[in-house]
Coordinates of C-alpha atoms in Angstrom, one line a residue:
M30 CA 18.2 -18.2 -44.4
A31 CA 18.8 -14.4 -45.3
K32 CA 19.7 -12.9 -42.2
I33 CA 17.0 -11.2 -40.3
R34 CA 16.9 -7.5 -39.8
T35 CA 14.6 -5.3 -38.4
R36 CA 13.8 -2.0 -37.6
F37 CA 12.5 0.6 -35.0
A38 CA 11.4 3.5 -37.1
P39 CA 9.7 5.9 -34.5
S40 CA 8.4 9.1 -35.2
P41 CA 10.3 12.5 -32.7
T42 CA 6.5 13.7 -31.2
G43 CA 7.5 13.4 -27.7
Y44 CA 8.7 10.9 -24.9
M45 CA 9.3 7.0 -25.5
H46 CA 5.5 5.5 -25.1
I47 CA 5.3 2.1 -23.6
G48 CA 3.6 0.6 -27.0
N49 CA 6.9 2.4 -28.9
L50 CA 9.2 0.8 -26.4
R51 CA 7.5 -2.7 -26.9
T52 CA 7.6 -2.7 -30.5
A53 CA 11.4 -1.5 -30.6
L54 CA 12.0 -4.4 -27.8
Y55 CA 9.9 -6.7 -30.1
A56 CA 11.7 -6.3 -33.4
Y57 CA 15.6 -6.1 -31.1
L58 CA 14.3 -9.7 -30.1
L59 CA 13.6 -10.9 -32.8
A60 CA 16.7 -10.0 -34.9
K61 CA 19.2 -10.3 -31.9
K62 CA 17.4 -14.1 -31.4
D63 CA 19.5 -15.6 -34.7
G64 CA 21.9 -12.8 -35.1
G65 CA 20.6 -10.2 -37.3
D66 CA 20.8 -6.4 -37.5
F67 CA 18.3 -4.9 -35.4
I68 CA 18.0 -0.5 -37.2
L69 CA 16.8 2.2 -36.2
R70 CA 15.7 4.4 -38.5
I71 CA 14.0 8.5 -37.3
E72 CA 10.7 9.0 -39.0
D73 CA 10.4 12.6 -39.2
T74 CA 8.7 13.6 -42.8
D75 CA 5.4 15.0 -40.2
Q76 CA 7.3 18.3 -39.4
E77 CA 3.9 19.6 -37.1
R78 CA 4.2 17.3 -34.9
Y79 CA 8.5 17.5 -34.2
V80 CA 9.0 18.0 -30.8
E81 CA 12.5 19.1 -29.9
G82 CA 14.9 16.9 -28.2
A83 CA 12.9 13.9 -28.6
V84 CA 15.3 12.4 -30.6
D85 CA 18.3 12.5 -27.9
L86 CA 15.3 10.6 -25.8
I87 CA 15.0 8.2 -28.7
Y88 CA 18.9 7.5 -28.1
R89 CA 18.9 7.5 -24.6
T90 CA 16.2 4.7 -23.6
M91 CA 17.6 2.8 -26.6
K92 CA 20.9 3.2 -24.5
E93 CA 19.5 2.5 -20.8
T94 CA 17.1 -0.6 -21.5
G95 CA 20.4 -2.2 -24.3
L96 CA 18.3 -1.5 -26.8
I97 CA 21.5 -1.4 -28.8
H98 CA 21.3 -0.6 -32.6
D99 CA 23.3 -2.0 -34.9
E100 CA 23.3 0.4 -37.4
G101 CA 21.0 4.6 -37.3
P102 CA 21.4 8.1 -37.4
D103 CA 23.6 8.5 -34.5
I104 CA 26.2 5.3 -35.8
G105 CA 25.6 5.1 -39.8
G106 CA 25.7 2.1 -41.5
D107 CA 26.0 0.9 -45.5
Y108 CA 21.7 1.8 -45.7
G109 CA 21.7 5.4 -44.3
P110 CA 20.9 8.2 -44.0
Y111 CA 19.1 6.7 -41.2
V112 CA 16.6 10.0 -40.9
Q113 CA 13.6 10.3 -43.4
S114 CA 14.3 14.2 -43.8
D115 CA 17.6 13.1 -45.2
R116 CA 16.3 11.1 -47.8
R117 CA 13.8 13.5 -49.3
A118 CA 15.5 13.4 -53.0
L119 CA 15.1 9.6 -52.9
Y120 CA 11.0 9.2 -52.4
K121 CA 10.7 12.1 -55.4
E122 CA 12.4 9.5 -57.2
Y123 CA 10.2 6.3 -56.2
A124 CA 7.1 8.6 -56.5
E125 CA 8.1 9.3 -60.1
K126 CA 9.5 5.9 -60.7
L127 CA 6.2 4.5 -59.7
V128 CA 3.9 6.7 -62.0
E129 CA 6.0 5.5 -64.7
L130 CA 5.2 2.0 -63.8
G131 CA 1.6 2.8 -63.2
G132 CA 1.1 1.8 -59.6
A133 CA 0.3 6.2 -59.1
Y134 CA -0.4 9.4 -60.8
Y135 CA -0.1 13.1 -61.0
C136 CA -3.1 14.5 -58.7
F137 CA -3.9 18.8 -59.6
C138 CA -6.9 18.8 -57.3
D139 CA -7.1 22.0 -55.3
K140 CA -8.2 22.5 -51.4
D141 CA -11.9 23.2 -53.0
R142 CA -12.1 20.4 -55.2
L143 CA -11.0 18.1 -52.3
E144 CA -13.2 19.7 -49.7
D145 CA -16.5 20.0 -52.2
L146 CA -16.2 16.3 -53.1
R147 CA -15.7 14.8 -48.9
A148 CA -19.0 17.1 -48.8
Q149 CA -20.9 15.4 -51.6
Q150 CA -19.7 12.0 -50.1
E151 CA -20.9 13.1 -46.2
A152 CA -23.7 14.2 -47.6
S153 CA -24.6 11.1 -49.5
K154 CA -23.1 9.0 -46.3
L155 CA -20.3 7.6 -48.3
P156 CA -16.8 6.5 -46.9
P157 CA -14.7 9.6 -47.5
K158 CA -12.8 8.6 -50.4
Y159 CA -10.5 10.7 -53.4
D160 CA -12.4 9.9 -56.7
G161 CA -9.6 8.9 -58.9
H162 CA -10.5 12.1 -61.2
C163 CA -6.7 12.6 -61.8
S164 CA -6.2 9.2 -62.7
R165 CA -8.9 9.8 -65.8
L166 CA -6.3 13.1 -67.2
S167 CA -4.7 12.0 -70.6
K168 CA -0.8 12.5 -70.6
E169 CA -1.0 15.7 -72.7
E170 CA -3.2 17.2 -69.4
I171 CA -0.2 15.9 -67.5
E172 CA 2.1 17.1 -69.3
E173 CA 0.9 20.7 -69.8
K174 CA 0.1 21.0 -65.8
L175 CA 3.4 19.6 -64.9
A176 CA 4.2 22.5 -67.1
S177 CA 2.5 24.8 -66.5
G178 CA 3.7 24.8 -62.3
V179 CA -0.2 23.8 -61.1
P180 CA 0.7 22.5 -57.7
Y181 CA 0.5 18.5 -57.3
V182 CA 0.6 15.4 -55.3
I183 CA 1.3 12.2 -56.4
R184 CA -1.2 9.6 -55.6
Q185 CA -1.1 5.6 -55.4
K186 CA -3.0 3.7 -58.1
I187 CA -5.4 1.3 -56.5
P188 CA -6.7 -1.2 -58.7
K189 CA -10.6 -1.1 -58.6
R190 CA -11.7 -4.8 -59.3
G191 CA -10.4 -7.9 -57.7
T192 CA -8.9 -8.6 -54.0
T193 CA -5.5 -7.8 -52.3
T194 CA -4.5 -10.6 -50.1
F195 CA -1.3 -10.5 -47.4
Y196 CA 0.5 -12.8 -45.1
D197 CA 0.1 -11.8 -41.2
E198 CA 2.9 -13.7 -38.5
V199 CA 0.1 -13.1 -36.1
Y200 CA -3.3 -12.6 -37.5
G201 CA -2.8 -15.4 -40.9
K202 CA -4.2 -14.5 -43.7
I203 CA -6.3 -11.3 -44.5
T204 CA -8.0 -10.3 -48.3
V205 CA -9.6 -7.4 -48.6
D206 CA -11.2 -6.2 -50.9
N207 CA -9.4 -3.5 -53.4
S208 CA -13.2 -1.3 -53.6
T209 CA -12.4 -0.1 -50.1
L210 CA -9.3 1.2 -50.9
D211 CA -8.4 4.9 -51.0
D212 CA -5.8 6.6 -54.1
N213 CA -4.0 7.3 -50.6
V214 CA -1.1 10.5 -51.4
L215 CA 2.6 9.0 -51.6
L216 CA 4.2 12.5 -52.1
K217 CA 2.7 15.5 -50.8
S218 CA 2.9 18.5 -52.4
D219 CA 5.5 19.8 -50.5
G220 CA 7.9 17.4 -52.0
L221 CA 7.9 15.0 -48.5
P222 CA 6.5 11.7 -48.6
T223 CA 3.8 10.4 -46.7
Y224 CA 4.1 8.0 -43.8
N225 CA 3.2 4.9 -45.4
F226 CA 5.1 6.1 -48.7
A227 CA 8.0 6.3 -46.6
N228 CA 7.9 3.1 -44.7
V229 CA 7.8 1.1 -47.8
I230 CA 10.6 2.6 -49.5
D231 CA 13.3 2.7 -46.9
D232 CA 12.4 -0.7 -45.6
H233 CA 13.5 -2.3 -49.4
L234 CA 16.3 -0.1 -49.4
M235 CA 17.4 -0.9 -45.9
N236 CA 16.6 -4.8 -46.8
I237 CA 14.5 -5.3 -43.5
T238 CA 13.0 -8.8 -44.2
H239 CA 10.6 -8.1 -40.5
I240 CA 8.2 -5.4 -40.0
I241 CA 6.7 -5.4 -36.1
R242 CA 4.2 -2.7 -35.3
G243 CA 1.3 -1.9 -33.9
S244 CA -2.4 -3.7 -35.4
E245 CA -3.4 -0.3 -36.6
Y246 CA -1.1 -0.5 -39.2
L247 CA -3.4 -3.8 -40.8
S248 CA -6.1 -1.8 -42.9
S249 CA -2.6 -0.1 -44.7
T250 CA -1.0 -3.2 -45.1
P251 CA -2.8 -4.1 -48.5
K252 CA -1.8 -0.5 -49.9
Y253 CA 1.8 -1.6 -49.0
N254 CA 1.9 -4.8 -50.6
L255 CA 0.0 -2.9 -53.6
L256 CA 3.3 -0.9 -53.4
Y257 CA 5.9 -3.7 -53.2
E258 CA 4.2 -5.8 -55.9
A259 CA 3.8 -2.1 -58.2
F260 CA 8.0 -1.9 -58.0
G261 CA 8.7 -5.9 -58.1
W262 CA 10.1 -5.7 -54.8
E263 CA 10.3 -9.2 -52.5
I264 CA 7.1 -8.1 -49.5
P265 CA 9.1 -8.3 -46.0
K266 CA 7.1 -10.9 -43.3
Y267 CA 4.7 -8.8 -41.2
I268 CA 4.4 -9.2 -37.6
H269 CA 1.5 -7.1 -36.2
V270 CA 1.3 -6.6 -32.8
S271 CA -2.2 -6.0 -30.5
P272 CA -2.7 -2.8 -28.6
V273 CA -2.0 -2.4 -25.0
M274 CA -4.9 -1.3 -23.1
K275 CA -5.4 0.7 -20.0
D276 CA -8.4 -1.9 -19.6
A277 CA -10.8 -3.2 -21.6
H278 CA -11.9 -0.3 -23.7
K279 CA -9.4 2.0 -23.3
K280 CA -6.1 2.3 -25.5
L281 CA -2.8 3.3 -23.4
S282 CA -2.7 7.4 -25.3
K283 CA 0.2 9.2 -25.5
R284 CA -2.2 11.6 -26.3
E285 CA -3.9 11.3 -23.0
G286 CA -0.8 11.5 -20.9
D287 CA -0.3 7.6 -19.9
A288 CA 2.7 6.5 -18.8
S289 CA 5.9 6.6 -20.4
Y290 CA 9.2 5.1 -20.3
E291 CA 10.4 7.9 -18.5
D292 CA 7.5 8.6 -15.6
F293 CA 8.0 5.0 -15.0
I294 CA 12.0 5.2 -14.3
N295 CA 10.9 8.6 -12.3
K296 CA 8.2 6.5 -9.8
G297 CA 11.2 4.5 -9.1
Y298 CA 10.8 0.9 -11.1
L299 CA 13.9 -0.4 -12.3
K300 CA 14.9 -0.3 -16.0
D301 CA 15.1 -4.0 -16.1
A302 CA 12.0 -4.9 -14.4
I303 CA 10.2 -2.7 -17.2
V304 CA 11.6 -4.6 -20.0
N305 CA 10.8 -7.3 -18.5
Y306 CA 7.4 -6.4 -18.0
I307 CA 6.5 -5.0 -21.4
A308 CA 8.1 -8.3 -23.3
L309 CA 5.2 -10.0 -21.0
L310 CA 2.4 -7.5 -22.5
G311 CA 1.1 -9.5 -25.1
W312 CA 3.8 -11.8 -25.7
S313 CA 3.9 -15.5 -23.9
P314 CA 7.1 -17.2 -22.7
G315 CA 5.7 -20.6 -22.4
G316 CA 6.0 -22.3 -19.0
E317 CA 6.4 -20.7 -15.6
Q318 CA 9.4 -18.1 -15.7
E319 CA 8.2 -14.4 -16.0
I320 CA 11.7 -13.0 -14.7
F321 CA 14.1 -13.1 -17.5
T322 CA 17.1 -10.9 -18.2
L323 CA 17.5 -9.3 -21.8
D324 CA 20.1 -12.3 -23.0
E325 CA 16.7 -14.5 -21.7
L326 CA 14.5 -12.9 -23.3
C327 CA 16.8 -12.8 -26.6
K328 CA 16.5 -16.5 -26.4
A329 CA 13.3 -17.5 -25.5
F330 CA 11.3 -15.2 -28.2
D331 CA 9.8 -16.3 -30.4
I332 CA 6.9 -15.1 -32.8
K333 CA 4.5 -18.2 -32.1
G334 CA 3.9 -16.2 -28.4
I335 CA 2.5 -13.3 -29.6
S336 CA -1.5 -13.0 -28.8
K337 CA -3.6 -11.3 -31.0
S338 CA -5.6 -10.3 -27.9
P339 CA -5.3 -6.6 -26.5
A340 CA -2.5 -6.6 -23.4
I341 CA -4.3 -5.5 -20.5
F342 CA -1.2 -3.6 -18.8
D343 CA -1.2 -4.0 -15.1
P344 CA 0.4 -1.9 -13.0
Q345 CA -0.1 -4.0 -10.0
K346 CA 1.7 -6.8 -12.0
L347 CA 4.4 -4.3 -12.5
D348 CA 5.0 -3.3 -8.4
W349 CA 4.8 -7.2 -8.0
L350 CA 8.2 -8.0 -10.4
N351 CA 9.7 -4.1 -9.5
G352 CA 9.5 -5.6 -6.2
E353 CA 11.7 -8.8 -7.3
Y354 CA 14.1 -7.0 -9.6
L355 CA 14.6 -4.7 -6.0
R356 CA 14.7 -7.4 -4.1
K357 CA 17.3 -8.6 -6.1
L358 CA 19.7 -5.7 -5.5
T359 CA 22.4 -5.9 -3.1
P360 CA 22.1 -3.8 -0.3
E361 CA 24.2 -1.4 -1.5
E362 CA 22.6 -1.1 -5.2
F363 CA 19.5 -0.9 -3.1
Y364 CA 20.8 1.9 -0.8
E365 CA 22.3 4.1 -4.4
K366 CA 19.0 3.8 -6.0
A367 CA 16.8 4.1 -2.8
L368 CA 18.9 6.9 -1.2
P369 CA 17.1 9.9 -2.9
F370 CA 13.7 8.8 -2.4
V371 CA 14.3 8.7 1.2
K372 CA 15.9 12.0 1.3
Q373 CA 12.5 13.5 0.0
A374 CA 10.8 12.6 3.5
V375 CA 14.4 12.5 6.1
K376 CA 15.8 15.5 6.3
N377 CA 17.6 14.8 10.0
E378 CA 21.3 14.6 9.7
N379 CA 21.0 12.5 12.9
I380 CA 19.7 9.2 11.4
D381 CA 21.6 6.8 9.6
L382 CA 19.5 6.8 6.5
K383 CA 21.4 3.1 5.4
K384 CA 19.5 1.7 8.3
I385 CA 16.6 3.1 6.9
T386 CA 17.3 1.0 3.7
D387 CA 18.5 -1.8 4.7
L388 CA 14.5 -1.9 6.0
L389 CA 12.6 -0.9 3.1
Q390 CA 14.0 -3.3 0.5
A391 CA 12.2 -6.4 1.7
R392 CA 9.0 -4.1 1.4
C393 CA 9.4 -2.2 -1.4
E394 CA 7.4 -2.4 -4.9
K395 CA 8.8 0.8 -5.7
L396 CA 10.8 3.6 -4.6
S397 CA 8.0 6.6 -5.2
D398 CA 6.6 4.1 -2.2
I399 CA 9.2 5.1 0.2
P400 CA 8.5 9.0 1.3
E401 CA 5.3 7.7 2.7
Q402 CA 6.4 5.0 4.6
I403 CA 8.7 7.0 6.4
D404 CA 7.6 10.0 6.8
F405 CA 7.7 9.8 10.6
F406 CA 11.4 9.3 11.0
D407 CA 11.6 13.3 11.1
N408 CA 8.4 14.3 12.9
L409 CA 5.6 12.7 14.5
P410 CA 2.4 12.9 12.7
E411 CA -0.9 13.2 14.5
Y412 CA -2.5 10.1 14.6
D413 CA -5.9 8.4 16.5
N414 CA -5.9 6.0 18.9
S415 CA -7.7 3.2 17.4
L416 CA -4.3 2.3 16.2
Y417 CA -3.4 0.9 19.3
C418 CA -6.6 -1.7 19.3
H419 CA -5.3 -4.8 16.8
K420 CA -7.0 -8.1 17.1
K421 CA -4.6 -10.3 15.9
M422 CA -2.4 -8.6 18.8
K423 CA -5.2 -9.0 21.5
T424 CA -4.1 -5.0 22.3
N425 CA -6.5 -2.3 22.9
E426 CA -5.9 1.6 24.3
E427 CA -6.2 0.3 28.0
N428 CA -3.8 -2.5 27.3
S429 CA -1.3 -0.6 25.3
K430 CA -1.1 2.4 27.8
E431 CA 0.1 -0.3 30.4
S432 CA 2.9 -2.0 27.9
L433 CA 4.6 1.6 27.0
M434 CA 4.4 2.1 30.8
Q435 CA 6.3 -1.1 31.5
I436 CA 8.5 -0.6 28.1
L437 CA 9.1 3.2 29.6
P438 CA 11.7 2.5 32.8
V439 CA 13.0 -0.3 30.0
L440 CA 14.4 2.3 27.8
E441 CA 15.3 4.7 30.1
S442 CA 17.7 2.0 31.9
L443 CA 19.6 1.0 28.4
E444 CA 23.3 1.9 28.0
D445 CA 24.2 0.3 24.9
W446 CA 21.3 2.0 22.3
S447 CA 22.1 -0.9 19.4
F448 CA 19.2 -3.4 18.1
D449 CA 20.7 -6.1 19.8
S450 CA 20.9 -4.6 22.9
L451 CA 17.7 -3.2 22.8
H452 CA 15.9 -6.5 21.7
S453 CA 17.5 -8.8 24.7
A454 CA 15.5 -6.0 26.6
L455 CA 12.5 -5.8 25.1
F456 CA 11.9 -9.3 25.1
D457 CA 13.2 -10.2 29.1
L458 CA 9.9 -7.9 29.3
I459 CA 8.1 -9.8 27.3
A460 CA 8.8 -13.0 29.3
K461 CA 8.9 -11.5 32.9
L462 CA 5.5 -10.2 32.1
E463 CA 4.5 -13.9 30.6
V464 CA 2.6 -12.0 27.4
K465 CA 2.6 -12.2 23.7
N466 CA 5.7 -10.4 22.0
G467 CA 2.3 -8.3 20.1
L468 CA 1.1 -6.6 23.7
I469 CA 4.5 -5.0 23.7
L470 CA 5.4 -4.2 20.2
W471 CA 2.3 -3.1 18.8
P472 CA 1.9 -0.4 20.7
L473 CA 6.0 0.7 20.9
R474 CA 5.2 0.6 16.9
V475 CA 2.3 2.7 16.8
A476 CA 4.0 4.5 19.8
V477 CA 7.3 5.6 17.4
S478 CA 5.4 5.9 14.3
G479 CA 1.8 6.7 14.5
K480 CA 1.1 4.6 11.8
A481 CA -0.3 1.1 11.4
F482 CA 2.6 0.1 8.3
T483 CA 6.1 0.7 8.9
P484 CA 9.2 -0.9 6.9
G485 CA 10.2 -2.1 10.8
G486 CA 9.1 -3.0 13.9
G487 CA 9.2 -1.2 16.9
V488 CA 12.9 -2.2 18.1
E489 CA 14.1 -1.4 14.4
L490 CA 12.2 2.1 14.7
A491 CA 13.6 2.9 17.9
E492 CA 17.4 2.1 17.2
I493 CA 17.2 4.5 13.7
L494 CA 14.9 7.2 16.5
G495 CA 18.1 7.2 18.7
K496 CA 17.2 7.2 22.5
E497 CA 16.2 10.6 23.0
E498 CA 13.7 10.7 20.6
T499 CA 12.2 7.5 21.2
I500 CA 11.8 7.9 24.7
K501 CA 9.8 11.2 23.6
R502 CA 7.6 9.3 21.9
V503 CA 7.1 6.8 24.3
K504 CA 5.6 9.3 27.0
K505 CA 3.5 10.5 23.8
G506 CA 2.0 7.9 23.5
I507 CA 1.3 7.4 27.1
E508 CA -0.4 10.8 28.0
K509 CA -2.0 10.4 24.4
L510 CA -4.0 7.1 26.0
S511 CA -4.1 8.7 29.1

């Protein structure tokens, strides 16, 4: 069996979209599962959409996510150059060769003729399609126009009859009528190739054996195959993957600003969780396992697990998965990652931030949730007394006030303000009063935080806030309830 060679061929038109990253990941996994090569190629033929800095962003994202390529513009290889604009002469050479082989022809139609043709087709309610006018020019007419310097493009010559069939590893056998295909431009008048033509030339010259791309390219595949056949080249294996959808009707879209890889990192998702989640968008490993390292994904990946159905992006599933990854970090690793988010909310230098992160690690799904969870440490927010009323804890405003009045002298008398000391003193009070824990601890939590949901209970929060601030807040609670 020939060595598997896959490629990721992004256009440098902005950020790394989630769908793009999934294509890169699948191409990487397929190659690495069997010790193959994974190639990075930059497809920059669409110069109008080129975004400055986008290539560096592609390199950075690939490196961060562990999708390390074996060949590419930055590291070289035996099949370079790996940037399409550096391969310009090649495309012209192969386009002209294709004309000789009868698979393409020179087209000299100017913009006005093409616009008139389109207008006629629209008026007749026909699909817009080139009418093949220049394919019928005589050899003498073509040579005369070329000698006169008439601008031209090179178009693919599609057979007018018959069908073209191809096999896709996900969608199976697909057949199309050649009459539905257009004689698309292969080489533009500026000498640059169109995306489809450049792809075929590069994939062949780079010995790409398996092509993974979005299912939106299924309709272009018959034209690719006709090109391979015209050149007499072996056709690679196709793996078309369904789109990543926002919901049942709407695709995730780069143009609509849907989340990119960088957006997710900035929101406090871990790169390993993002890669793990993206792998499961439209691919099933079979079995119960949902958490995979990159090495485990390489071993488990199989084309048979790719679904034809669109993958719905589920933010809640990503949150859950990211939470699992956060909990697998050591406390020191979590502290390092959480610190920038903690500092957004806590400016008080007397507060022990490590103690806050120790509380957060078990209760956090994404790091960007942190500021809102802990914004009470610096300043007690305004809160409603209804927070003291908790059905399960059997608390109301009246008994909460009584509990806080019992708690206050206990706190005031404490000399050792440690967690253990606070815990012992408050549980001694609970035992002395012969009440349920919640009757004392819930009012304390509300009084010190002004929130119903906090990363820790009243004891932990009191320890971090310190004696003076805790007592001040408990007194405020009593005053509010009076």
